[in-house]
Amino acid sequence: MIALVDYGAGNLTSVRKALRHLGARFATPATPAEMAGASAIIVPGVGNFEATTALAPDWRDRIAAAVAGGTPLLGICVGLQWLFEGSDEAPGVAGLAAMSGTCALIRGDEYDGFGRFKVPHVGWNSLHVRRDSWLLAGVREGDQVYFTHSYAAPVTAACVASTRYGVDFASAVQRDHVAGVQFHPEKSGAVGLRILGNFLEQVAA
Amino acid sequence: MLSKRIIACLDVRDGQVVKGINFEGLRSAGDPGALARRYNREGIDEVVILDVTATIEKRKAMARTIGAVAQEIFLPLCVGGGINDEAHADSAIEAGADKVSLNTAAIARPELLTALARRYGSQAVIVAIDAKREAGAFRIYVRSGRQATDRDAVEWAREAADRGAGEILLTSIDRDGTKSGFDCELTAAVSEAVSIPVIASGGAGTFDHFVDVFTAGRADAALAASIFHYAERAVVDLKQHLAGRGIPVRL
């Protein structure tokens, strides 16, 4: 059973729909203790990094312990940002620190020839695949996925795909059994379902 | 590079997709789920459902329509039309909408935008603005274009963004249903005034109208209904046309 962590940061309907479509067995535990024995953990999230304060310290400790024990973890959107040490969006709030680095506001002085540079970054943008990973198996260079965010994670050794919007940021990260995507795989058509499916294969493996 | 989005609008009444001209004269265009399935296959980037007869009694029927469309697509889905309080927004989101759009209610009670942005995040809150050219400015109309307000579209767009709206769905009443092209001046004026994305709507008749609204109109996305409803492959052909004109799209 996969634990889909609902910490009140937005709406999980689309994530649930995609997981059901892929045949995953999942539940949203009401307390951190209910996560015991989960085959994998998904931390979704939209909006503000500050919302992840709801994960600390109880959820965070449980998730850290599960990950240390080898449980696969997927962070989506703010869930990816939470895998890092923190975010400029909420400087006092610590992330899981499974990846090193801090998330920052997307800087946009790059004029793209169509009009003013906008933040948030909303819409479909391309994945630049930086190295092979189980997370992006079957994903082709330039495949597009759906984003909606203002802050982003830095490109580090953990980055398996980056996306350019003003700056290059980490759109997908993966280290061992810990992975994160800045985009919304549940709203990214066939490419997104493929990536979610790749995570589910890790759960079965 | 960020793609320019192509959005299909399903104007829904009594569970059926209808399309009017200048907000009136509705005719049927078919089953919402079936249309959504076809658009998904053709590579649409997003779907908007507008309830053109929103009443409290119809909310349950609308939830069924939202569910039927959500079942067909793994793409962003926005729902609007008569959403006037948090409970109504909740029911649309529970039924499968990722975003809700507010029009008349947002003008009447702008704090609703803030409340919904706190609850669901700004990315889930779209402010829909219906504007009409009057005396050199863009006046906002509400109640499906029937009632004039004293608000200016550019000024309200700025306020709505400050209050928490994450995107603007901007419809030209003058152009809606006419197939004479988007109002690029209106779209550019609003798009340059705010840092959130602007979806242009009203007037799509040819593929070059989309080229115009993405260049001169500075639109981040463009929405149309009938140009897609009645022609198979229109989405694919449109995107190939745009790509050929140097406009970034998802193919």
PDB file of N, CA and C in Angstrom, chain A residues 8 10-11 13-14 17-18 21 46-47 111-126 144 146 148 164-165 185-189 193, chain B residues 1-5 45-46 70 73-76 93-94 96-99 120 123 167 191-198 214 218 220 246-250:
ATOM      1  N   GLY A   8      -2.787  18.842   3.583  1.00  0.00           N
ATOM      2  CA  GLY A   8      -3.644  20.011   3.424  1.00  0.00           C
ATOM      3  C   GLY A   8      -3.149  21.004   2.386  1.00  0.00           C
ATOM      4  N   GLY A  10      -3.531  21.701  -0.858  1.00  0.00           N
ATOM      5  CA  GLY A  10      -4.233  21.585  -2.120  1.00  0.00           C
ATOM      6  C   GLY A  10      -4.975  20.286  -2.304  1.00  0.00           C
ATOM      7  N   ASN A  11      -5.250  20.048  -3.545  1.00  0.00           N
ATOM      8  CA  ASN A  11      -6.272  19.111  -3.922  1.00  0.00           C
ATOM      9  C   ASN A  11      -5.614  17.879  -4.536  1.00  0.00           C
ATOM     10  N   THR A  13      -7.234  15.252  -5.907  1.00  0.00           N
ATOM     11  CA  THR A  13      -8.138  14.495  -6.786  1.00  0.00           C
ATOM     12  C   THR A  13      -7.436  13.964  -8.036  1.00  0.00           C
ATOM     13  N   SER A  14      -6.646  14.835  -8.693  1.00  0.00           N
ATOM     14  CA  SER A  14      -5.990  14.418  -9.931  1.00  0.00           C
ATOM     15  C   SER A  14      -4.931  13.351  -9.689  1.00  0.00           C
ATOM     16  N   LYS A  17      -6.728  10.121  -9.152  1.00  0.00           N
ATOM     17  CA  LYS A  17      -7.275   9.621 -10.405  1.00  0.00           C
ATOM     18  C   LYS A  17      -6.178   8.933 -11.223  1.00  0.00           C
ATOM     19  N   ALA A  18      -5.004   9.563 -11.293  1.00  0.00           N
ATOM     20  CA  ALA A  18      -3.901   8.995 -12.078  1.00  0.00           C
ATOM     21  C   ALA A  18      -3.409   7.686 -11.464  1.00  0.00           C
ATOM     22  N   HIS A  21      -5.885   5.006 -12.189  1.00  0.00           N
ATOM     23  CA  HIS A  21      -5.780   4.642 -13.603  1.00  0.00           C
ATOM     24  C   HIS A  21      -4.623   3.668 -13.828  1.00  0.00           C
ATOM     25  N   VAL A  46       0.939  21.687  -3.766  1.00  0.00           N
ATOM     26  CA  VAL A  46       0.871  22.841  -4.645  1.00  0.00           C
ATOM     27  C   VAL A  46       1.025  24.062  -3.759  1.00  0.00           C
ATOM     28  N   GLY A  47       1.262  25.191  -4.376  1.00  0.00           N
ATOM     29  CA  GLY A  47       1.258  26.428  -3.618  1.00  0.00           C
ATOM     30  C   GLY A  47       2.577  26.685  -2.921  1.00  0.00           C
ATOM     31  N   TYR A 111      13.894  37.949 -21.923  1.00  0.00           N
ATOM     32  CA  TYR A 111      12.763  38.280 -22.781  1.00  0.00           C
ATOM     33  C   TYR A 111      12.701  37.244 -23.892  1.00  0.00           C
ATOM     34  N   ASP A 112      11.574  36.568 -24.024  1.00  0.00           N
ATOM     35  CA  ASP A 112      11.532  35.461 -24.982  1.00  0.00           C
ATOM     36  C   ASP A 112      11.006  35.870 -26.349  1.00  0.00           C
ATOM     37  N   GLY A 113      10.802  37.153 -26.547  1.00  0.00           N
ATOM     38  CA  GLY A 113      10.369  37.601 -27.857  1.00  0.00           C
ATOM     39  C   GLY A 113       8.851  37.631 -28.001  1.00  0.00           C
ATOM     40  N   PHE A 114       8.128  37.174 -26.976  1.00  0.00           N
ATOM     41  CA  PHE A 114       6.672  37.150 -27.076  1.00  0.00           C
ATOM     42  C   PHE A 114       5.995  38.123 -26.123  1.00  0.00           C
ATOM     43  N   GLY A 115       6.707  38.620 -25.143  1.00  0.00           N
ATOM     44  CA  GLY A 115       6.056  39.509 -24.191  1.00  0.00           C
ATOM     45  C   GLY A 115       6.783  39.455 -22.870  1.00  0.00           C
ATOM     46  N   ARG A 116       6.163  39.997 -21.830  1.00  0.00           N
ATOM     47  CA  ARG A 116       6.867  40.077 -20.560  1.00  0.00           C
ATOM     48  C   ARG A 116       7.060  38.696 -19.962  1.00  0.00           C
ATOM     49  N   PHE A 117       8.169  38.524 -19.283  1.00  0.00           N
ATOM     50  CA  PHE A 117       8.496  37.256 -18.639  1.00  0.00           C
ATOM     51  C   PHE A 117       7.630  37.118 -17.395  1.00  0.00           C
ATOM     52  N   LYS A 118       6.930  35.981 -17.290  1.00  0.00           N
ATOM     53  CA  LYS A 118       5.967  35.839 -16.208  1.00  0.00           C
ATOM     54  C   LYS A 118       6.367  34.807 -15.171  1.00  0.00           C
ATOM     55  N   VAL A 119       6.115  35.154 -13.952  1.00  0.00           N
ATOM     56  CA  VAL A 119       6.240  34.216 -12.842  1.00  0.00           C
ATOM     57  C   VAL A 119       4.929  34.308 -12.094  1.00  0.00           C
ATOM     58  N   PRO A 120       4.223  33.244 -11.861  1.00  0.00           N
ATOM     59  CA  PRO A 120       4.626  31.836 -11.974  1.00  0.00           C
ATOM     60  C   PRO A 120       4.845  31.327 -13.404  1.00  0.00           C
ATOM     61  N   HIS A 121       5.592  30.243 -13.453  1.00  0.00           N
ATOM     62  CA  HIS A 121       5.830  29.486 -14.675  1.00  0.00           C
ATOM     63  C   HIS A 121       4.654  28.519 -14.807  1.00  0.00           C
ATOM     64  N   VAL A 122       3.766  28.813 -15.737  1.00  0.00           N
ATOM     65  CA  VAL A 122       2.560  27.993 -15.889  1.00  0.00           C
ATOM     66  C   VAL A 122       2.480  27.463 -17.309  1.00  0.00           C
ATOM     67  N   GLY A 123       2.364  26.166 -17.448  1.00  0.00           N
ATOM     68  CA  GLY A 123       2.118  25.586 -18.761  1.00  0.00           C
ATOM     69  C   GLY A 123       3.064  24.438 -19.082  1.00  0.00           C
ATOM     70  N   TRP A 124       3.119  24.120 -20.372  1.00  0.00           N
ATOM     71  CA  TRP A 124       3.889  22.960 -20.827  1.00  0.00           C
ATOM     72  C   TRP A 124       5.284  23.398 -21.232  1.00  0.00           C
ATOM     73  N   ASN A 125       6.280  22.725 -20.684  1.00  0.00           N
ATOM     74  CA  ASN A 125       7.656  23.038 -21.048  1.00  0.00           C
ATOM     75  C   ASN A 125       8.430  21.729 -21.194  1.00  0.00           C
ATOM     76  N   SER A 126       9.611  21.813 -21.822  1.00  0.00           N
ATOM     77  CA  SER A 126      10.328  20.585 -22.193  1.00  0.00           C
ATOM     78  C   SER A 126      11.297  20.109 -21.131  1.00  0.00           C
ATOM     79  N   GLN A 144       7.317  17.163 -23.333  1.00  0.00           N
ATOM     80  CA  GLN A 144       6.794  18.279 -22.542  1.00  0.00           C
ATOM     81  C   GLN A 144       5.859  17.808 -21.430  1.00  0.00           C
ATOM     82  N   TYR A 146       3.546  19.430 -17.715  1.00  0.00           N
ATOM     83  CA  TYR A 146       2.808  20.612 -17.241  1.00  0.00           C
ATOM     84  C   TYR A 146       3.320  21.113 -15.885  1.00  0.00           C
ATOM     85  N   THR A 148       3.340  24.330 -12.854  1.00  0.00           N
ATOM     86  CA  THR A 148       2.751  25.542 -12.290  1.00  0.00           C
ATOM     87  C   THR A 148       3.439  25.813 -10.955  1.00  0.00           C
ATOM     88  N   ARG A 164      14.313  24.774 -18.902  1.00  0.00           N
ATOM     89  CA  ARG A 164      14.745  26.168 -18.972  1.00  0.00           C
ATOM     90  C   ARG A 164      13.540  27.092 -18.945  1.00  0.00           C
ATOM     91  N   TYR A 165      13.523  27.984 -17.980  1.00  0.00           N
ATOM     92  CA  TYR A 165      12.549  29.074 -17.968  1.00  0.00           C
ATOM     93  C   TYR A 165      13.242  30.236 -17.260  1.00  0.00           C
ATOM     94  N   PRO A 185       2.891  15.241 -12.938  1.00  0.00           N
ATOM     95  CA  PRO A 185       2.766  14.088 -13.832  1.00  0.00           C
ATOM     96  C   PRO A 185       1.306  13.684 -14.027  1.00  0.00           C
ATOM     97  N   GLU A 186       0.480  13.961 -13.034  1.00  0.00           N
ATOM     98  CA  GLU A 186      -0.946  13.594 -13.115  1.00  0.00           C
ATOM     99  C   GLU A 186      -1.723  14.472 -14.092  1.00  0.00           C
ATOM    100  N   LYS A 187      -1.084  15.571 -14.539  1.00  0.00           N
ATOM    101  CA  LYS A 187      -1.749  16.459 -15.507  1.00  0.00           C
ATOM    102  C   LYS A 187      -0.922  16.598 -16.767  1.00  0.00           C
ATOM    103  N   SER A 188       0.020  15.690 -16.981  1.00  0.00           N
ATOM    104  CA  SER A 188       0.955  15.819 -18.097  1.00  0.00           C
ATOM    105  C   SER A 188       0.750  14.743 -19.152  1.00  0.00           C
ATOM    106  N   GLY A 189      -0.491  14.336 -19.359  1.00  0.00           N
ATOM    107  CA  GLY A 189      -0.810  13.405 -20.435  1.00  0.00           C
ATOM    108  C   GLY A 189      -0.032  12.100 -20.337  1.00  0.00           C
ATOM    109  N   LEU A 193       1.972  10.096 -17.141  1.00  0.00           N
ATOM    110  CA  LEU A 193       1.540   8.770 -16.662  1.00  0.00           C
ATOM    111  C   LEU A 193       2.710   7.779 -16.734  1.00  0.00           C
TER     112      LEU A 193
ATOM    113  N   MET B   1      11.694  25.905 -24.039  1.00  0.00           N
ATOM    114  CA  MET B   1      10.904  27.133 -23.972  1.00  0.00           C
ATOM    115  C   MET B   1       9.456  26.791 -23.603  1.00  0.00           C
ATOM    116  N   LEU B   2       8.854  27.675 -22.836  1.00  0.00           N
ATOM    117  CA  LEU B   2       7.469  27.461 -22.421  1.00  0.00           C
ATOM    118  C   LEU B   2       6.551  27.512 -23.641  1.00  0.00           C
ATOM    119  N   SER B   3       5.716  26.502 -23.783  1.00  0.00           N
ATOM    120  CA  SER B   3       4.813  26.445 -24.932  1.00  0.00           C
ATOM    121  C   SER B   3       3.625  27.386 -24.754  1.00  0.00           C
ATOM    122  N   LYS B   4       3.122  27.888 -25.854  1.00  0.00           N
ATOM    123  CA  LYS B   4       1.857  28.600 -25.839  1.00  0.00           C
ATOM    124  C   LYS B   4       0.759  27.534 -25.795  1.00  0.00           C
ATOM    125  N   ARG B   5      -0.144  27.697 -24.868  1.00  0.00           N
ATOM    126  CA  ARG B   5      -1.168  26.654 -24.663  1.00  0.00           C
ATOM    127  C   ARG B   5      -2.384  26.838 -25.563  1.00  0.00           C
ATOM    128  N   ASP B  45      -4.001  21.061 -24.902  1.00  0.00           N
ATOM    129  CA  ASP B  45      -3.156  21.273 -23.724  1.00  0.00           C
ATOM    130  C   ASP B  45      -3.946  21.390 -22.441  1.00  0.00           C
ATOM    131  N   GLU B  46      -5.217  21.704 -22.551  1.00  0.00           N
ATOM    132  CA  GLU B  46      -6.016  21.992 -21.366  1.00  0.00           C
ATOM    133  C   GLU B  46      -7.483  22.053 -21.794  1.00  0.00           C
ATOM    134  N   ALA B  70     -13.251  14.622 -16.715  1.00  0.00           N
ATOM    135  CA  ALA B  70     -12.007  14.328 -15.982  1.00  0.00           C
ATOM    136  C   ALA B  70     -11.561  12.886 -16.219  1.00  0.00           C
ATOM    137  N   ILE B  73      -9.297  12.640 -19.461  1.00  0.00           N
ATOM    138  CA  ILE B  73      -8.063  13.398 -19.690  1.00  0.00           C
ATOM    139  C   ILE B  73      -7.168  13.410 -18.459  1.00  0.00           C
ATOM    140  N   PHE B  74      -5.859  13.411 -18.699  1.00  0.00           N
ATOM    141  CA  PHE B  74      -4.883  13.644 -17.640  1.00  0.00           C
ATOM    142  C   PHE B  74      -4.182  14.951 -17.970  1.00  0.00           C
ATOM    143  N   LEU B  75      -4.990  15.994 -18.029  1.00  0.00           N
ATOM    144  CA  LEU B  75      -4.554  17.346 -18.396  1.00  0.00           C
ATOM    145  C   LEU B  75      -5.212  18.296 -17.427  1.00  0.00           C
ATOM    146  N   PRO B  76      -4.718  19.539 -17.343  1.00  0.00           N
ATOM    147  CA  PRO B  76      -5.405  20.506 -16.487  1.00  0.00           C
ATOM    148  C   PRO B  76      -6.847  20.710 -16.944  1.00  0.00           C
ATOM    149  N   ILE B  93     -14.179  21.201  -7.631  1.00  0.00           N
ATOM    150  CA  ILE B  93     -12.843  20.618  -7.436  1.00  0.00           C
ATOM    151  C   ILE B  93     -12.948  19.155  -7.003  1.00  0.00           C
ATOM    152  N   GLU B  94     -13.908  18.882  -6.117  1.00  0.00           N
ATOM    153  CA  GLU B  94     -14.110  17.483  -5.706  1.00  0.00           C
ATOM    154  C   GLU B  94     -14.509  16.600  -6.883  1.00  0.00           C
ATOM    155  N   GLY B  96     -13.432  16.868  -9.819  1.00  0.00           N
ATOM    156  CA  GLY B  96     -12.302  16.591 -10.701  1.00  0.00           C
ATOM    157  C   GLY B  96     -11.681  17.800 -11.367  1.00  0.00           C
ATOM    158  N   ALA B  97     -12.166  19.018 -11.064  1.00  0.00           N
ATOM    159  CA  ALA B  97     -11.557  20.221 -11.635  1.00  0.00           C
ATOM    160  C   ALA B  97     -10.240  20.513 -10.925  1.00  0.00           C
ATOM    161  N   ASP B  98      -9.235  20.949 -11.700  1.00  0.00           N
ATOM    162  CA  ASP B  98      -7.974  21.388 -11.103  1.00  0.00           C
ATOM    163  C   ASP B  98      -8.006  22.872 -10.796  1.00  0.00           C
ATOM    164  N   LYS B  99      -8.839  23.591 -11.548  1.00  0.00           N
ATOM    165  CA  LYS B  99      -8.924  25.045 -11.404  1.00  0.00           C
ATOM    166  C   LYS B  99     -10.395  25.426 -11.485  1.00  0.00           C
ATOM    167  N   TYR B 120      -6.702  26.518  -2.000  1.00  0.00           N
ATOM    168  CA  TYR B 120      -6.260  25.592  -3.052  1.00  0.00           C
ATOM    169  C   TYR B 120      -4.963  25.994  -3.736  1.00  0.00           C
ATOM    170  N   GLN B 123      -2.700  28.718  -8.237  1.00  0.00           N
ATOM    171  CA  GLN B 123      -2.744  28.022  -9.532  1.00  0.00           C
ATOM    172  C   GLN B 123      -4.140  27.458  -9.808  1.00  0.00           C
ATOM    173  N   GLU B 167      -4.385  32.998 -12.871  1.00  0.00           N
ATOM    174  CA  GLU B 167      -4.436  33.181 -14.319  1.00  0.00           C
ATOM    175  C   GLU B 167      -5.646  34.041 -14.638  1.00  0.00           C
ATOM    176  N   SER B 191      -2.179  41.546 -20.729  1.00  0.00           N
ATOM    177  CA  SER B 191      -1.027  40.672 -20.549  1.00  0.00           C
ATOM    178  C   SER B 191       0.209  41.446 -20.082  1.00  0.00           C
ATOM    179  N   GLU B 192       0.380  42.664 -20.606  1.00  0.00           N
ATOM    180  CA  GLU B 192       1.545  43.462 -20.201  1.00  0.00           C
ATOM    181  C   GLU B 192       1.361  44.073 -18.812  1.00  0.00           C
ATOM    182  N   ALA B 193       0.118  44.093 -18.328  1.00  0.00           N
ATOM    183  CA  ALA B 193      -0.162  44.741 -17.047  1.00  0.00           C
ATOM    184  C   ALA B 193       0.017  43.797 -15.852  1.00  0.00           C
ATOM    185  N   VAL B 194       0.044  42.495 -16.110  1.00  0.00           N
ATOM    186  CA  VAL B 194       0.095  41.535 -15.002  1.00  0.00           C
ATOM    187  C   VAL B 194       1.233  40.534 -15.213  1.00  0.00           C
ATOM    188  N   SER B 195       1.649  39.886 -14.110  1.00  0.00           N
ATOM    189  CA  SER B 195       2.720  38.896 -14.244  1.00  0.00           C
ATOM    190  C   SER B 195       2.168  37.478 -14.275  1.00  0.00           C
ATOM    191  N   ILE B 196       0.852  37.337 -14.238  1.00  0.00           N
ATOM    192  CA  ILE B 196       0.255  36.001 -14.321  1.00  0.00           C
ATOM    193  C   ILE B 196      -0.190  35.740 -15.764  1.00  0.00           C
ATOM    194  N   PRO B 197      -0.325  34.464 -16.149  1.00  0.00           N
ATOM    195  CA  PRO B 197      -0.670  34.165 -17.537  1.00  0.00           C
ATOM    196  C   PRO B 197      -2.062  34.670 -17.921  1.00  0.00           C
ATOM    197  N   VAL B 198      -2.164  35.066 -19.185  1.00  0.00           N
ATOM    198  CA  VAL B 198      -3.442  35.509 -19.734  1.00  0.00           C
ATOM    199  C   VAL B 198      -3.863  34.548 -20.850  1.00  0.00           C
ATOM    200  N   PHE B 214      -0.830  35.298 -30.194  1.00  0.00           N
ATOM    201  CA  PHE B 214       0.391  34.925 -29.474  1.00  0.00           C
ATOM    202  C   PHE B 214       1.534  35.905 -29.736  1.00  0.00           C
ATOM    203  N   ARG B 218       0.317  39.052 -27.271  1.00  0.00           N
ATOM    204  CA  ARG B 218       1.091  38.707 -26.062  1.00  0.00           C
ATOM    205  C   ARG B 218       0.383  37.684 -25.163  1.00  0.00           C
ATOM    206  N   ASP B 220      -0.575  34.174 -23.388  1.00  0.00           N
ATOM    207  CA  ASP B 220       0.157  32.994 -22.932  1.00  0.00           C
ATOM    208  C   ASP B 220      -0.561  31.724 -23.353  1.00  0.00           C
ATOM    209  N   GLY B 246       6.982  29.575 -35.988  1.00  0.00           N
ATOM    210  CA  GLY B 246       7.955  29.866 -34.938  1.00  0.00           C
ATOM    211  C   GLY B 246       7.365  30.043 -33.556  1.00  0.00           C
ATOM    212  N   ILE B 247       6.131  29.616 -33.366  1.00  0.00           N
ATOM    213  CA  ILE B 247       5.508  29.747 -32.044  1.00  0.00           C
ATOM    214  C   ILE B 247       5.649  28.425 -31.291  1.00  0.00           C
ATOM    215  N   PRO B 248       6.218  28.461 -30.082  1.00  0.00           N
ATOM    216  CA  PRO B 248       6.455  27.213 -29.357  1.00  0.00           C
ATOM    217  C   PRO B 248       5.144  26.556 -28.915  1.00  0.00           C
ATOM    218  N   VAL B 249       4.951  25.320 -29.304  1.00  0.00           N
ATOM    219  CA  VAL B 249       3.762  24.569 -28.905  1.00  0.00           C
ATOM    220  C   VAL B 249       4.184  23.160 -28.518  1.00  0.00           C
ATOM    221  N   ARG B 250       3.289  22.453 -27.849  1.00  0.00           N
ATOM    222  CA  ARG B 250       3.528  21.052 -27.505  1.00  0.00           C
ATOM    223  C   ARG B 250       2.963  20.199 -28.633  1.00  0.00           C
TER     224      ARG B 250
END
